[in-house]
Amino acid sequence: MLIRRVSILAVGIIALGSTIALYKPTLFSHQVIAQTPTRSVTRPNRGKSGGWLKELNLTSQQLQQIKEIRHQSKQQIAQKSQEIRQRQQELHDLIAGTTATKEQVRDKYNQIKLVKRQLADIQFENTLAIREILNPEQRQKFADRMYKKNPRQNPPAQHN
């Protein structure tokens, strides 16, 4: 009986750790840049001069279109994010409890993975929509910015 409880606890810890690892920013999370509304919280790599959008030299029409893209998916993104937080709490409770079976814990973990995938799909679709309104030069800058980590940590490669 003790071995069973220890095994369930170990599986729970692994599942929770995997959930947390999946929740961390991934390739798709970098695409959130395109539709995440700015907040009063200071974020790294965001200049006070208007951030990365200014780097793209967008027209007022392009800015309006991006604003509309972001607005259209804002509710969906918020709902999916809330759903992820709720299901992660439920997973935590299942892992911490003594009555859930391994299958119940695994099912909850799979539910979280599904919702995270749905959120990533929404974000990716926003990225594609924004890409469509950019010219080739802007697309290049957009892609460079989206996939670039902290510029101070990864200086541009010098070509000889």
GROMACS .gro file of C-alpha atoms in nm:
model
  160
    1MET     CA    1   0.000   0.000   0.000
    2LEU     CA    2   0.286   0.237   0.082
    3ILE     CA    3   0.455   0.161  -0.250
    4ARG     CA    4   0.130   0.238  -0.434
    5ARG     CA    5   0.096   0.575  -0.261
    6VAL     CA    6   0.459   0.663  -0.326
    7SER     CA    7   0.417   0.562  -0.691
    8ILE     CA    8   0.106   0.775  -0.727
    9LEU     CA    9   0.281   1.068  -0.562
   10ALA     CA   10   0.581   1.029  -0.794
   11VAL     CA   11   0.357   1.019  -1.101
   12GLY     CA   12   0.175   1.324  -0.971
   13ILE     CA   13   0.494   1.516  -0.919
   14ILE     CA   14   0.613   1.425  -1.268
   15ALA     CA   15   0.276   1.523  -1.417
   16LEU     CA   16   0.273   1.853  -1.231
   17GLY     CA   17   0.632   1.923  -1.333
   18SER     CA   18   0.549   1.844  -1.694
   19THR     CA   19   0.246   2.071  -1.677
   20ILE     CA   20   0.455   2.355  -1.544
   21ALA     CA   21   0.718   2.293  -1.810
   22LEU     CA   22   0.450   2.300  -2.079
   23TYR     CA   23   0.307   2.620  -1.935
   24LYS     CA   24   0.638   2.801  -1.976
   25PRO     CA   25   0.678   3.003  -2.295
   26THR     CA   26   0.740   2.792  -2.599
   27LEU     CA   27   0.785   2.867  -2.966
   28PHE     CA   28   0.414   2.947  -2.994
   29SER     CA   29   0.428   3.172  -2.691
   30HIS     CA   30   0.671   3.396  -2.873
   31GLN     CA   31   0.387   3.454  -3.116
   32VAL     CA   32   0.184   3.599  -2.833
   33ILE     CA   33   0.386   3.914  -2.895
   34ALA     CA   34   0.159   3.978  -3.189
   35GLN     CA   35  -0.164   3.981  -2.993
   36THR     CA   36  -0.092   4.025  -2.625
   37PRO     CA   37  -0.227   4.359  -2.511
   38THR     CA   38   0.023   4.581  -2.340
   39ARG     CA   39  -0.011   4.599  -1.966
   40SER     CA   40   0.120   4.835  -1.707
   41VAL     CA   41   0.372   4.570  -1.599
   42THR     CA   42   0.719   4.644  -1.728
   43ARG     CA   43   0.842   4.378  -1.965
   44PRO     CA   44   1.197   4.319  -2.078
   45ASN     CA   45   1.292   4.420  -2.432
   46ARG     CA   46   1.012   4.672  -2.460
   47GLY     CA   47   1.133   5.021  -2.518
   48LYS     CA   48   0.943   5.321  -2.394
   49SER     CA   49   0.925   5.454  -2.750
   50GLY     CA   50   0.639   5.221  -2.850
   51GLY     CA   51   0.807   4.883  -2.844
   52TRP     CA   52   0.865   4.644  -3.128
   53LEU     CA   53   0.572   4.768  -3.337
   54LYS     CA   54   0.759   5.092  -3.405
   55GLU     CA   55   1.051   4.888  -3.537
   56LEU     CA   56   0.824   4.761  -3.816
   57ASN     CA   57   0.742   5.113  -3.942
   58LEU     CA   58   0.374   5.027  -3.974
   59THR     CA   59   0.124   5.252  -4.145
   60SER     CA   60  -0.175   5.376  -3.947
   61GLN     CA   61  -0.392   5.135  -4.147
   62GLN     CA   62  -0.166   4.841  -4.055
   63LEU     CA   63  -0.172   4.944  -3.687
   64GLN     CA   64  -0.551   4.955  -3.698
   65GLN     CA   65  -0.567   4.610  -3.861
   66ILE     CA   66  -0.335   4.463  -3.596
   67LYS     CA   67  -0.547   4.622  -3.324
   68GLU     CA   68  -0.857   4.460  -3.475
   69ILE     CA   69  -0.688   4.118  -3.498
   70ARG     CA   70  -0.587   4.141  -3.135
   71HIS     CA   71  -0.931   4.261  -3.030
   72GLN     CA   72  -1.110   3.977  -3.211
   73SER     CA   73  -0.919   3.706  -3.024
   74LYS     CA   74  -0.872   3.878  -2.689
   75GLN     CA   75  -1.180   3.713  -2.533
   76GLN     CA   76  -1.087   3.365  -2.662
   77ILE     CA   77  -0.731   3.398  -2.535
   78ALA     CA   78  -0.847   3.514  -2.193
   79GLN     CA   79  -1.099   3.230  -2.172
   80LYS     CA   80  -0.844   2.963  -2.268
   81SER     CA   81  -0.586   3.106  -2.026
   82GLN     CA   82  -0.840   3.098  -1.744
   83GLU     CA   83  -0.938   2.742  -1.837
   84ILE     CA   84  -0.573   2.635  -1.821
   85ARG     CA   85  -0.529   2.790  -1.475
   86GLN     CA   86  -0.847   2.625  -1.351
   87ARG     CA   87  -0.753   2.281  -1.482
   88GLN     CA   88  -0.402   2.312  -1.343
   89GLN     CA   89  -0.551   2.379  -1.001
   90GLU     CA   90  -0.776   2.076  -1.046
   91LEU     CA   91  -0.471   1.867  -1.140
   92HIS     CA   92  -0.289   1.994  -0.834
   93ASP     CA   93  -0.585   1.896  -0.617
   94LEU     CA   94  -0.603   1.550  -0.775
   95ILE     CA   95  -0.233   1.494  -0.719
   96ALA     CA   96  -0.246   1.619  -0.361
   97GLY     CA   97  -0.558   1.416  -0.282
   98THR     CA   98  -0.578   1.050  -0.193
   99THR     CA   99  -0.885   0.939  -0.388
  100ALA     CA  100  -0.796   1.009  -0.753
  101THR     CA  101  -0.682   0.721  -0.967
  102LYS     CA  102  -0.384   0.737  -1.197
  103GLU     CA  103  -0.625   0.748  -1.490
  104GLN     CA  104  -0.810   1.049  -1.347
  105VAL     CA  105  -0.483   1.235  -1.297
  106ARG     CA  106  -0.370   1.146  -1.649
  107ASP     CA  107  -0.705   1.255  -1.795
  108LYS     CA  108  -0.680   1.594  -1.625
  109TYR     CA  109  -0.323   1.634  -1.752
  110ASN     CA  110  -0.439   1.552  -2.107
  111GLN     CA  111  -0.721   1.806  -2.077
  112ILE     CA  112  -0.464   2.072  -1.990
  113LYS     CA  113  -0.249   1.976  -2.288
  114LEU     CA  114  -0.551   2.003  -2.518
  115VAL     CA  115  -0.648   2.350  -2.397
  116LYS     CA  116  -0.287   2.468  -2.425
  117ARG     CA  117  -0.280   2.344  -2.782
  118GLN     CA  118  -0.604   2.528  -2.856
  119LEU     CA  119  -0.455   2.847  -2.710
  120ALA     CA  120  -0.138   2.804  -2.915
  121ASP     CA  121  -0.351   2.754  -3.228
  122ILE     CA  122  -0.539   3.079  -3.164
  123GLN     CA  123  -0.212   3.263  -3.115
  124PHE     CA  124  -0.064   3.111  -3.428
  125GLU     CA  125  -0.368   3.210  -3.633
  126ASN     CA  126  -0.325   3.567  -3.506
  127THR     CA  127   0.038   3.558  -3.613
  128LEU     CA  128  -0.064   3.443  -3.961
  129ALA     CA  129  -0.328   3.716  -3.982
  130ILE     CA  130  -0.075   3.982  -3.884
  131ARG     CA  131   0.177   3.841  -4.130
  132GLU     CA  132  -0.075   3.892  -4.410
  133ILE     CA  133  -0.088   4.267  -4.357
  134LEU     CA  134   0.291   4.315  -4.351
  135ASN     CA  135   0.512   4.384  -4.649
  136PRO     CA  136   0.817   4.158  -4.707
  137GLU     CA  137   1.059   4.383  -4.516
  138GLN     CA  138   0.820   4.408  -4.222
  139ARG     CA  139   0.766   4.033  -4.227
  140GLN     CA  140   1.139   3.977  -4.196
  141LYS     CA  141   1.165   4.212  -3.898
  142PHE     CA  142   0.853   4.055  -3.745
  143ALA     CA  143   0.997   3.704  -3.778
  144ASP     CA  144   1.337   3.813  -3.648
  145ARG     CA  145   1.177   3.973  -3.345
  146MET     CA  146   0.941   3.684  -3.281
  147TYR     CA  147   1.212   3.420  -3.274
  148LYS     CA  148   1.487   3.625  -3.117
  149LYS     CA  149   1.563   3.583  -2.752
  150ASN     CA  150   1.701   3.861  -2.540
  151PRO     CA  151   1.910   4.068  -2.786
  152ARG     CA  152   2.168   4.135  -2.516
  153GLN     CA  153   2.222   3.762  -2.475
  154ASN     CA  154   2.226   3.685  -2.848
  155PRO     CA  155   2.403   3.959  -3.038
  156PRO     CA  156   2.355   3.942  -3.417
  157ALA     CA  157   2.605   3.728  -3.602
  158GLN     CA  158   2.867   3.926  -3.784
  159HIS     CA  159   2.911   3.844  -4.150
  160ASN     CA  160   3.260   3.865  -4.296
   0.00000   0.00000   0.00000
